[in-house]
Short mmCIF file of C-alpha atoms (C1' of nucleotides) in Angstrom, two decimals:
data_model
loop_
_atom_site.label_atom_id
_atom_site.label_comp_id
_atom_site.label_asym_id
_atom_site.label_seq_id
_atom_site.Cartn_x
_atom_site.Cartn_y
_atom_site.Cartn_z
CA UNK A 254 -8.92 -4.34 -35.46
CA UNK A 255 -11.14 -4.39 -32.43
CA UNK A 256 -8.92 -6.69 -30.40
CA UNK A 257 -6.26 -4.74 -28.56
CA UNK A 258 -2.41 -5.16 -29.33
CA UNK A 259 -0.58 -6.97 -26.76
CA UNK A 260 -1.02 -4.97 -23.93
CA UNK A 261 2.08 -3.75 -22.07
CA UNK A 262 0.72 -2.21 -19.13
CA UNK A 263 -1.50 -5.31 -18.43
CA UNK A 264 1.73 -7.51 -18.29
CA UNK A 265 3.72 -5.21 -15.82
CA UNK A 266 0.54 -5.32 -13.78
CA UNK A 267 0.61 -8.93 -13.79
CA UNK A 268 4.33 -9.13 -13.08
CA UNK A 269 4.37 -6.74 -10.37
CA UNK A 270 1.07 -7.96 -8.90
CA UNK A 271 2.51 -11.57 -8.87
CA UNK A 272 5.72 -10.37 -7.06
CA UNK A 273 3.90 -8.35 -4.32
CA UNK A 274 1.24 -11.01 -3.55
CA UNK A 275 3.78 -13.59 -3.28
CA UNK A 276 5.55 -11.53 -0.71
CA UNK A 277 2.77 -10.03 1.32
CA UNK A 278 -0.43 -12.03 0.70
CA UNK A 279 -3.57 -10.48 -0.81
CA UNK A 280 -4.76 -8.41 1.89
CA UNK A 281 -1.46 -6.72 2.76
CA UNK A 282 -0.96 -5.39 -0.55
CA UNK A 283 -2.87 -2.26 -1.90
CA UNK A 284 -3.72 -1.43 -5.40
CA UNK A 285 -1.65 1.62 -5.32
CA UNK A 286 1.35 -0.16 -4.33
CA UNK A 287 0.86 -2.74 -7.38
CA UNK A 288 0.07 0.28 -10.06
CA UNK A 289 3.01 2.18 -8.57
CA UNK A 290 5.42 -0.68 -8.93
CA UNK A 291 4.11 -1.39 -12.53
CA UNK A 292 4.67 2.54 -13.13
CA UNK A 293 1.14 3.38 -14.22
CA UNK A 294 -1.94 4.77 -13.18
CA UNK A 295 -4.02 3.74 -10.12
CA UNK A 296 -7.17 3.02 -12.44
CA UNK A 297 -5.30 0.59 -14.47
CA UNK A 298 -5.83 -2.38 -12.29
CA UNK A 299 -9.70 -1.86 -12.77
CA UNK A 300 -9.70 -0.99 -16.10
CA UNK A 301 -7.46 -4.25 -17.17
CA UNK A 302 -8.98 -6.55 -14.56
CA UNK A 303 -12.16 -5.20 -13.20
CA UNK A 304 -11.18 -5.15 -9.50
CA UNK A 305 -8.17 -6.34 -7.33
CA UNK A 306 -9.30 -10.08 -6.79
CA UNK A 307 -9.71 -10.43 -10.40
CA UNK A 308 -6.31 -9.36 -10.97
CA UNK A 309 -5.18 -11.83 -8.18
CA UNK A 310 -7.01 -14.57 -9.87
CA UNK A 311 -5.38 -13.49 -13.30
CA UNK A 312 -1.97 -14.03 -11.61
CA UNK A 313 -2.75 -17.37 -11.16
CA UNK A 314 -4.26 -18.15 -14.44
CA UNK A 315 -1.99 -16.36 -16.77
CA UNK A 316 1.46 -16.49 -14.77
CA UNK A 317 1.08 -19.03 -12.05
CA UNK A 318 -0.36 -21.92 -13.99
CA UNK A 319 2.07 -21.78 -17.16
CA UNK A 320 5.04 -21.99 -14.85
CA UNK A 321 3.38 -24.89 -13.02
CA UNK A 322 3.27 -26.50 -16.27
CA UNK A 323 6.79 -25.71 -16.92
CA UNK A 324 7.64 -27.40 -13.85
CA UNK A 325 5.60 -30.42 -14.76
CA UNK A 326 7.35 -30.46 -18.12
CA UNK A 327 10.54 -30.42 -16.60
CA UNK A 328 9.63 -32.92 -14.11
CA UNK A 329 8.76 -35.47 -17.15
CA UNK A 330 11.88 -34.55 -19.17
CA UNK A 331 14.15 -35.18 -16.18
CA UNK A 332 12.54 -38.64 -16.07
CA UNK A 333 12.39 -39.28 -19.81
CA UNK A 334 15.90 -40.31 -20.14
CA UNK A 335 15.60 -43.42 -17.88
CA UNK A 336 12.89 -45.94 -18.81
CA UNK A 337 12.78 -47.56 -15.45
CA UNK A 338 13.36 -44.76 -13.07
CA UNK A 339 13.84 -45.68 -9.43
CA UNK A 340 12.29 -43.94 -6.35
CA UNK A 341 15.33 -41.59 -5.87
CA UNK A 342 15.17 -40.34 -9.41
CA UNK A 343 11.63 -39.54 -9.11
CA UNK A 344 12.02 -37.73 -5.80
CA UNK A 345 15.02 -35.83 -7.22
CA UNK A 346 13.05 -35.02 -10.14
CA UNK A 347 10.31 -33.41 -8.07
CA UNK A 348 12.75 -31.42 -5.64
CA UNK A 349 14.71 -30.28 -8.66
CA UNK A 350 11.80 -29.19 -10.94
CA UNK A 351 10.61 -27.32 -7.99
CA UNK A 352 13.79 -25.81 -6.81
CA UNK A 353 16.15 -25.66 -9.57
CA UNK A 354 14.06 -25.93 -12.68
CA UNK A 355 14.11 -23.52 -15.52
CA UNK A 356 12.98 -20.56 -13.28
CA UNK A 357 15.30 -18.20 -11.73
CA UNK A 358 15.40 -17.92 -7.93
CA UNK A 359 13.03 -15.10 -7.50
CA UNK A 360 10.46 -17.02 -10.06
CA UNK A 361 10.69 -19.82 -7.59
CA UNK A 362 10.14 -17.80 -4.33
CA UNK A 363 7.26 -16.26 -6.38
CA UNK A 364 5.66 -19.50 -7.44
CA UNK A 365 5.87 -21.27 -4.33
CA UNK A 366 5.13 -18.33 -2.27
CA UNK A 367 1.77 -18.09 -3.86
CA UNK A 368 1.06 -21.79 -3.75
CA UNK A 369 1.92 -21.74 0.07
CA UNK A 370 -0.47 -18.65 0.64
CA UNK A 371 -3.10 -20.38 -1.13
CA UNK A 372 -2.85 -23.54 0.77
CA UNK A 373 -3.03 -21.60 3.83
CA UNK A 374 -5.62 -19.34 3.00
CA UNK A 375 -7.67 -20.41 0.27
CA UNK A 376 -9.56 -17.88 -1.94
CA UNK A 377 -11.23 -18.68 -5.29
CA UNK A 378 -7.80 -19.36 -6.75
CA UNK A 379 -7.48 -22.48 -4.72
CA UNK A 380 -9.52 -24.57 -7.14
CA UNK A 381 -6.75 -23.58 -9.87
CA UNK A 382 -3.81 -24.56 -7.99
CA UNK A 383 -5.54 -27.85 -6.73
CA UNK A 384 -7.32 -28.95 -10.13
CA UNK A 385 -4.65 -27.58 -12.55
CA UNK A 386 -1.32 -28.59 -10.61
CA UNK A 387 -1.64 -30.43 -7.19
CA UNK A 388 -4.01 -33.24 -8.64
CA UNK A 389 -2.32 -33.76 -11.94
CA UNK A 390 1.42 -33.61 -10.47
CA UNK A 391 0.13 -35.90 -7.63
CA UNK A 392 -1.27 -38.29 -10.12
CA UNK A 393 2.35 -38.24 -12.16
CA UNK A 394 4.12 -38.79 -9.25
CA UNK A 395 1.94 -41.45 -8.05
CA UNK A 396 2.41 -43.39 -11.50
CA UNK A 397 6.04 -43.13 -11.47
CA UNK A 398 6.69 -44.15 -7.74
CA UNK A 399 4.07 -46.68 -7.52
CA UNK A 400 6.20 -49.54 -8.70
CA UNK A 401 8.32 -49.11 -5.31
CA UNK A 402 5.18 -50.01 -3.45
CA UNK A 403 3.71 -53.64 -3.40
CA UNK A 404 0.10 -53.85 -2.19
CA UNK A 405 -2.92 -51.94 -2.78
CA UNK A 406 -3.30 -51.09 0.92
CA UNK A 407 -0.29 -48.88 0.49
CA UNK A 408 -2.03 -46.22 -1.52
CA UNK A 409 -2.71 -44.09 1.42
CA UNK A 410 0.80 -44.36 2.47
CA UNK A 411 2.07 -43.44 -0.99
CA UNK A 412 -0.12 -40.40 -0.86
CA UNK A 413 0.96 -39.49 2.50
CA UNK A 414 4.66 -39.80 1.51
CA UNK A 415 4.03 -37.57 -1.51
CA UNK A 416 2.78 -34.73 0.63
CA UNK A 417 5.82 -35.43 2.94
CA UNK A 418 8.05 -34.75 -0.09
CA UNK A 419 5.99 -31.52 -1.15
CA UNK A 420 5.88 -30.24 2.42
CA UNK A 421 9.82 -30.35 2.78
CA UNK A 422 10.09 -28.44 -0.46
CA UNK A 423 7.62 -25.93 0.56
CA UNK A 424 8.83 -25.55 3.99
CA UNK A 425 12.81 -25.04 3.19
CA UNK A 426 11.69 -22.72 0.44
CA UNK A 427 8.75 -20.79 2.44
CA UNK A 428 10.66 -20.65 5.66
CA UNK A 429 14.03 -19.73 4.12
CA UNK A 430 14.79 -16.71 6.27
CA UNK A 431 14.05 -18.64 9.44
CA UNK A 432 15.75 -21.68 8.34
CA UNK A 433 18.93 -19.28 7.25
CA UNK A 434 18.69 -17.85 10.86
CA UNK A 435 18.47 -21.20 12.85
CA UNK A 436 21.22 -22.94 10.70
CA UNK A 437 23.24 -19.58 10.55
CA UNK A 438 23.98 -20.25 6.95
CA UNK A 439 22.96 -18.04 4.02
CA UNK A 440 20.48 -19.67 1.35
CA UNK A 441 22.76 -19.66 -1.72
CA UNK A 442 22.39 -21.99 -4.54
CA UNK A 443 25.25 -24.28 -3.39
CA UNK A 444 23.13 -24.64 0.09
CA UNK A 445 20.07 -25.29 -2.09
CA UNK A 446 21.47 -28.11 -3.84
CA UNK A 447 22.57 -29.66 -0.46
CA UNK A 448 18.82 -29.37 0.50
CA UNK A 449 17.78 -30.85 -2.51
CA UNK A 450 20.33 -33.79 -1.65
CA UNK A 451 18.76 -34.13 1.84
CA UNK A 452 15.33 -34.43 0.70
CA UNK A 453 16.14 -37.09 -1.87
CA UNK A 454 18.07 -39.16 0.65
CA UNK A 455 15.74 -38.53 3.43
CA UNK A 456 12.62 -39.43 1.09
CA UNK A 457 14.18 -42.42 -0.55
CA UNK A 458 15.07 -43.86 2.82
CA UNK A 459 11.62 -43.28 4.03
CA UNK A 460 9.95 -44.91 1.06
CA UNK A 461 12.24 -47.77 0.68
CA UNK A 462 11.89 -48.05 4.59
CA UNK A 463 8.11 -48.67 4.00
CA UNK A 464 8.84 -51.17 1.09
CA UNK A 465 11.11 -53.31 3.35
CA UNK A 466 8.74 -53.28 6.10
CA UNK A 467 5.98 -54.79 3.91
CA UNK A 468 8.00 -57.12 1.98
CA UNK A 469 10.29 -58.50 4.67
CA UNK B 198 -4.29 -1.45 45.48
CA UNK B 199 -2.70 0.41 42.57
CA UNK B 200 -2.52 -2.67 40.25
CA UNK B 201 -5.53 -3.49 38.24
CA UNK B 202 -7.54 -6.59 39.13
CA UNK B 203 -7.01 -9.34 36.70
CA UNK B 204 -8.49 -7.66 33.38
CA UNK B 205 -11.19 -9.70 31.67
CA UNK B 206 -11.50 -7.51 28.70
CA UNK B 207 -7.78 -7.48 28.06
CA UNK B 208 -7.95 -11.43 28.16
CA UNK B 209 -11.06 -11.54 25.75
CA UNK B 210 -8.84 -9.42 23.43
CA UNK B 211 -5.90 -11.52 23.41
CA UNK B 212 -8.06 -14.59 22.88
CA UNK B 213 -10.17 -13.29 19.92
CA UNK B 214 -6.96 -11.66 18.45
CA UNK B 215 -5.13 -14.81 18.62
CA UNK B 216 -7.78 -16.70 16.75
CA UNK B 217 -8.17 -14.20 14.07
CA UNK B 218 -4.60 -13.55 13.44
CA UNK B 219 -4.21 -17.19 13.34
CA UNK B 220 -6.66 -17.61 10.63
CA UNK B 221 -6.36 -14.47 8.46
CA UNK B 222 -2.95 -13.07 9.34
CA UNK B 223 -2.16 -9.71 10.64
CA UNK B 224 -3.00 -7.36 7.73
CA UNK B 225 -6.20 -9.15 6.81
CA UNK B 226 -7.85 -8.77 10.54
CA UNK B 227 -9.19 -5.20 11.54
CA UNK B 228 -9.21 -3.68 15.13
CA UNK B 229 -12.96 -3.52 14.82
CA UNK B 230 -13.15 -7.13 13.81
CA UNK B 231 -11.14 -8.05 16.94
CA UNK B 232 -12.88 -5.79 19.48
CA UNK B 233 -16.48 -6.81 18.06
CA UNK B 234 -15.53 -10.55 18.57
CA UNK B 235 -14.24 -9.79 21.99
CA UNK B 236 -17.57 -7.94 22.54
CA UNK B 237 -16.10 -4.73 23.79
CA UNK B 238 -15.27 -1.46 22.45
CA UNK B 239 -13.36 -0.30 19.42
CA UNK B 240 -10.82 1.82 21.68
CA UNK B 241 -10.25 -1.04 23.90
CA UNK B 242 -7.28 -2.29 21.83
CA UNK B 243 -5.38 0.96 22.02
CA UNK B 244 -6.34 1.35 25.64
CA UNK B 245 -4.75 -2.21 26.86
CA UNK B 246 -2.18 -2.56 24.22
CA UNK B 247 -1.46 0.94 22.79
CA UNK B 248 -1.75 -0.19 19.11
CA UNK B 249 -2.70 -3.21 16.81
CA UNK B 250 1.02 -4.30 16.19
CA UNK B 251 1.48 -4.47 19.96
CA UNK B 252 -1.41 -6.69 20.50
CA UNK B 253 -0.33 -8.86 18.10
CA UNK B 254 3.08 -9.10 19.72
CA UNK B 255 1.22 -9.66 23.04
CA UNK B 256 -0.67 -12.50 21.56
CA UNK B 257 2.72 -14.23 21.02
CA UNK B 258 4.32 -13.23 24.46
CA UNK B 259 1.28 -14.02 26.66
CA UNK B 260 -0.51 -16.84 24.65
CA UNK B 261 1.88 -18.43 22.31
CA UNK B 262 5.12 -18.81 24.07
CA UNK B 263 3.21 -20.25 27.18
CA UNK B 264 1.54 -22.83 24.98
CA UNK B 265 4.72 -23.55 23.19
CA UNK B 266 6.44 -24.31 26.60
CA UNK B 267 3.78 -26.66 27.35
CA UNK B 268 4.51 -28.35 24.00
CA UNK B 269 8.15 -28.64 25.23
CA UNK B 270 7.27 -30.02 28.34
CA UNK B 271 4.96 -32.74 26.92
CA UNK B 272 7.88 -33.62 24.54
CA UNK B 273 10.02 -33.92 27.67
CA UNK B 274 7.48 -36.01 29.68
CA UNK B 275 6.85 -38.24 26.94
CA UNK B 276 10.49 -39.22 26.77
CA UNK B 277 10.82 -39.12 30.66
CA UNK B 278 9.70 -42.76 30.89
CA UNK B 279 12.41 -44.08 28.66
CA UNK B 280 15.94 -43.56 29.75
CA UNK B 281 17.38 -44.75 26.41
CA UNK B 282 14.59 -43.35 23.81
CA UNK B 283 15.53 -44.58 20.09
CA UNK B 284 14.70 -42.50 17.20
CA UNK B 285 11.20 -43.32 16.65
CA UNK B 286 10.49 -42.46 20.18
CA UNK B 287 11.96 -39.17 19.72
CA UNK B 288 10.11 -38.57 16.36
CA UNK B 289 6.80 -39.74 17.97
CA UNK B 290 7.50 -37.33 20.81
CA UNK B 291 7.84 -34.44 18.55
CA UNK B 292 4.63 -35.37 16.40
CA UNK B 293 2.57 -36.11 19.25
CA UNK B 294 3.40 -33.12 21.12
CA UNK B 295 2.67 -30.92 18.10
CA UNK B 296 -0.76 -32.50 17.10
CA UNK B 297 -2.08 -34.25 20.04
CA UNK B 298 -0.60 -32.76 23.14
CA UNK B 299 -2.55 -31.15 25.80
CA UNK B 300 -4.19 -28.82 23.58
CA UNK B 301 -7.79 -28.81 21.98
CA UNK B 302 -7.90 -29.12 18.13
CA UNK B 303 -8.61 -25.30 17.97
CA UNK B 304 -5.64 -24.46 19.97
CA UNK B 305 -3.39 -26.36 17.70
CA UNK B 306 -4.64 -24.85 14.71
CA UNK B 307 -4.34 -21.59 16.39
CA UNK B 308 -0.75 -22.01 17.61
CA UNK B 309 0.60 -23.51 14.30
CA UNK B 310 -1.12 -20.98 12.28
CA UNK B 311 0.64 -18.30 13.87
CA UNK B 312 3.81 -20.03 13.73
CA UNK B 313 3.49 -20.70 9.97
CA UNK B 314 2.48 -17.08 9.32
CA UNK B 315 5.47 -15.63 11.04
CA UNK B 316 7.92 -18.16 9.68
CA UNK B 317 6.56 -17.17 6.11
CA UNK B 318 6.40 -13.55 6.70
CA UNK B 319 8.44 -12.51 9.60
CA UNK B 320 7.55 -9.38 11.85
CA UNK B 321 8.95 -8.60 15.41
CA UNK B 322 7.46 -11.52 16.88
CA UNK B 323 9.91 -13.93 15.02
CA UNK B 324 12.52 -13.20 17.32
CA UNK B 325 10.20 -14.69 20.01
CA UNK B 326 9.35 -17.59 17.93
CA UNK B 327 13.05 -18.51 17.02
CA UNK B 328 14.58 -17.61 20.64
CA UNK B 329 11.88 -19.17 22.78
CA UNK B 330 10.93 -21.81 20.88
CA UNK B 331 12.48 -23.05 17.76
CA UNK B 332 16.05 -22.82 18.87
CA UNK B 333 15.53 -24.64 22.42
CA UNK B 334 13.30 -27.07 20.83
CA UNK B 335 16.02 -27.73 18.12
CA UNK B 336 18.53 -28.20 20.78
CA UNK B 337 16.18 -30.72 22.81
CA UNK B 338 15.56 -32.63 19.82
CA UNK B 339 19.23 -32.66 18.65
CA UNK B 340 20.26 -33.80 21.95
CA UNK B 341 17.71 -36.57 22.02
CA UNK B 342 18.26 -37.70 18.62
CA UNK B 343 22.04 -37.21 18.31
CA UNK B 344 22.86 -40.81 19.57
CA UNK B 345 21.37 -42.27 16.11
CA UNK B 346 24.18 -40.34 14.23
CA UNK B 347 27.81 -41.19 14.26
CA UNK B 348 30.02 -38.79 12.85
CA UNK B 349 30.74 -34.85 13.59
CA UNK B 350 30.08 -34.34 9.89
CA UNK B 351 26.62 -35.50 10.00
CA UNK B 352 25.59 -32.50 12.26
CA UNK B 353 24.19 -30.77 9.23
CA UNK B 354 22.33 -33.70 7.93
CA UNK B 355 20.85 -33.99 11.54
CA UNK B 356 19.68 -30.29 11.52
CA UNK B 357 18.09 -30.94 8.01
CA UNK B 358 16.32 -33.96 9.31
CA UNK B 359 14.69 -32.02 12.08
CA UNK B 360 13.73 -29.19 9.63
CA UNK B 361 12.21 -31.95 7.63
CA UNK B 362 10.26 -33.42 10.36
CA UNK B 363 8.95 -29.87 11.50
CA UNK B 364 8.04 -29.41 7.79
CA UNK B 365 5.82 -32.59 7.70
CA UNK B 366 4.13 -31.56 10.94
CA UNK B 367 3.37 -27.79 9.86
CA UNK B 368 2.46 -28.79 6.41
CA UNK B 369 0.03 -31.43 7.47
CA UNK B 370 -1.70 -29.02 9.98
CA UNK B 371 -1.45 -25.76 7.92
CA UNK B 372 -2.68 -27.13 4.49
CA UNK B 373 -5.24 -29.23 6.22
CA UNK B 374 -8.05 -28.04 3.84
CA UNK B 375 -6.08 -28.86 0.80
CA UNK B 376 -4.92 -32.03 2.14
CA UNK B 377 -8.43 -33.23 2.77
CA UNK B 378 -9.64 -31.98 -0.63
CA UNK B 379 -6.80 -33.94 -2.65
CA UNK B 380 -7.07 -37.17 -0.38
CA UNK B 381 -10.81 -36.79 -0.40
CA UNK B 382 -11.04 -37.65 3.44
CA UNK B 383 -11.97 -35.19 6.31
CA UNK B 384 -9.25 -34.45 8.92
CA UNK B 385 -10.67 -36.06 11.91
CA UNK B 386 -8.53 -37.29 15.13
CA UNK B 387 -8.40 -40.66 13.79
CA UNK B 388 -6.87 -39.53 10.38
CA UNK B 389 -4.62 -37.19 12.52
CA UNK B 390 -3.15 -39.96 14.46
CA UNK B 391 -2.54 -42.01 11.10
CA UNK B 392 -0.70 -38.82 9.93
CA UNK B 393 1.58 -39.01 13.19
CA UNK B 394 2.17 -42.78 12.47
CA UNK B 395 3.31 -41.97 8.90
CA UNK B 396 5.54 -39.06 9.94
CA UNK B 397 7.10 -41.13 12.52
CA UNK B 398 7.75 -44.06 10.10
CA UNK B 399 8.80 -42.00 7.24
CA UNK B 400 11.09 -39.80 9.54
CA UNK B 401 12.56 -42.82 11.04
CA UNK B 402 13.32 -44.75 7.94
CA UNK B 403 14.79 -41.63 6.59
CA UNK B 404 17.41 -41.14 9.59
CA UNK B 405 18.10 -44.85 9.97
CA UNK B 406 18.70 -44.64 6.25
CA UNK B 407 21.21 -42.01 6.73
CA UNK B 408 22.90 -44.16 9.50
CA UNK B 409 23.23 -47.30 7.48
CA UNK B 410 24.86 -45.01 4.80
CA UNK B 411 27.51 -43.92 7.01
CA UNK B 412 28.15 -46.97 8.86
CA UNK B 413 28.01 -49.57 6.11
"C1'" DG C 53 -18.78 12.89 50.09
"C1'" DT C 54 -14.97 13.64 48.08
"C1'" DT C 55 -11.27 12.37 45.65
"C1'" DT C 56 -8.37 9.29 42.86
"C1'" DG C 57 -7.54 6.52 39.22
"C1'" DT C 58 -9.03 2.50 36.10
"C1'" DA C 59 -12.06 1.02 32.56
"C1'" DT C 60 -15.26 1.77 29.16
"C1'" DT C 61 -17.77 4.31 25.63
"C1'" DA C 62 -19.49 7.09 21.67
"C1'" DA C 63 -17.64 10.02 18.50
"C1'" DA C 64 -14.60 11.76 15.63
"C1'" DC C 65 -9.86 12.35 13.80
"C1'" DG C 66 -6.77 11.94 9.28
"C1'" DA C 67 -5.23 8.44 6.18
"C1'" DT C 68 -5.74 5.18 3.12
"C1'" DC C 69 -8.39 1.50 1.02
"C1'" DG C 70 -10.76 -0.20 -3.68
"C1'" DT C 71 -13.52 1.65 -6.94
"C1'" DT C 72 -15.53 4.88 -10.35
"C1'" DT C 73 -15.86 8.83 -13.10
"C1'" DG C 74 -14.91 11.94 -16.97
"C1'" DA C 75 -11.93 14.09 -19.51
"C1'" DA C 76 -7.45 13.82 -22.09
"C1'" DT C 77 -4.68 10.88 -24.98
"C1'" DG C 78 -3.31 8.08 -28.74
"C1'" DT C 79 -4.45 5.22 -32.72
"C1'" DC C 80 -6.32 3.36 -36.41
"C1'" DA C 81 -10.12 3.10 -40.37
"C1'" DA C 82 -12.99 5.17 -43.07
"C1'" DT D 69 -10.04 15.33 -41.43
"C1'" DT D 70 -13.32 12.81 -39.18
"C1'" DG D 71 -15.02 9.13 -36.37
"C1'" DA D 72 -14.67 5.36 -33.37
"C1'" DC D 73 -12.30 2.83 -30.22
"C1'" DA D 74 -8.50 1.34 -26.86
"C1'" DT D 75 -6.08 3.32 -23.37
"C1'" DT D 76 -4.28 6.78 -19.74
"C1'" DC D 77 -4.65 9.93 -16.49
"C1'" DA D 78 -5.93 12.96 -12.52
"C1'" DA D 79 -9.54 13.53 -9.44
"C1'" DA D 80 -12.87 12.21 -6.39
"C1'" DC D 81 -16.14 8.79 -4.49
"C1'" DG D 82 -17.84 6.46 -0.26
"C1'" DA D 83 -15.97 2.98 2.97
"C1'" DT D 84 -12.99 1.23 6.21
"C1'" DC D 85 -8.57 1.54 8.33
"C1'" DG D 86 -5.80 2.41 13.02
"C1'" DT D 87 -5.71 5.86 16.29
"C1'" DT D 88 -7.01 9.72 19.46
"C1'" DT D 89 -10.10 12.09 22.27
"C1'" DA D 90 -13.16 13.78 25.87
"C1'" DA D 91 -17.11 12.46 28.38
"C1'" DT D 92 -18.79 9.03 31.42
"C1'" DA D 93 -19.25 4.98 34.61
"C1'" DC D 94 -17.13 2.82 38.30
"C1'" DA D 95 -14.97 1.21 42.31
"C1'" DA D 96 -11.68 1.65 46.26
"C1'" DA D 97 -9.19 5.15 49.43
"C1'" DC D 98 -9.30 8.83 52.26
#
DNA sequence: GTTTGTATTAAACGATCGTTTGAATGTCAA
DNA sequence: TTGACATTCAAACGATCGTTTAATACAAAC
């Protein structure tokens, strides 16, 4: 067989690299740190991925995107039960998919951390983030939420509203240590579900407010 | 005179360091990069600030905090005209102070970029950010906006609402390149004021929604 | 003019960075 | 057993990192 068997080392490298990159960012993580965490040799990164940046991109291609697709799937399944989901259903679906989906807490932090860092300081991976996830999800959400909006002129308002929802989700996850610090409350699962409730209520009111403004 | 004259090199270092740190983060910027941008010698950082981290902290102490205080001042002045500002006034004051205050566009990006990076990856500077700005501003906002809330039980909801406002402001500024990319629209001043309008409307509806929920 | 102290400079320090090398493994097919 | 190939490993590469040093330039004080 010319093709290699499913490679254990390669997988361990991806896992540890993802974790470290999401916590510290690309520049702050060394190859030695990754290979040490993956319990393998220094040269393993260059053997399996060519170089450090390619490892970073592979993390997005082989781990980040698949999980993002699970988030999308969760979002769709969440709404599949209802044939006419209202705005609050959609928003709750988004928030829950991101913050309480099928992922563990560490996986969520990892996923959102990597996304946030790419939004803040784009590398080549930004095209993956935007093309494979942001645009499609934006389209999904738009499609689901649009009935709550009346006029065509509201399209920009709709887009901005979606960004607002995303921003809250990312912020509560990303700035978690500081949010806990300011609110003097630890970020446990119970608190997380309260955050989700808040985002849903806050957003729903916001969007319904727009609707009332236009129709009344 | 024993005290040195107002030091030009020191000031140039602070300015360039602030700019580079806000764009790339602490780890991704080298001392040589800073001293080169400040048009001075490599050893200048260690002479004037001791080491790289101390330069980073000095950026927060000597440039970030003073500008944050100007933002706070702007926020207060914005509301000083009205003796009974309503919710939308307060929210507009926050958004305007952050996004259209007395600072230039570059200064805003700088200021918010540094803050975002500290929220995401706290260093020693996080105590400065929280103690000198986040807590006091949070208190200011709470004081101004509280009349819109009725029961004591809503205090957490109020706090979460403030976080939501901050999150939107930070997101639209921080993820500016991606927002432009997804919305296919450049982030000019006209667009920025539309974003402010959106945040104000969105937030006001959200908070008023809470009020209606509780009182009706 | 000499002294004193600050500021700047070129050069080098050891450490760590990403990457490369070549030999030593292990694993199958022939 | 042999050969071919994939994988791992220790070691080293040149480059760059933050930091230090010693020499120099410069100004004001005496």
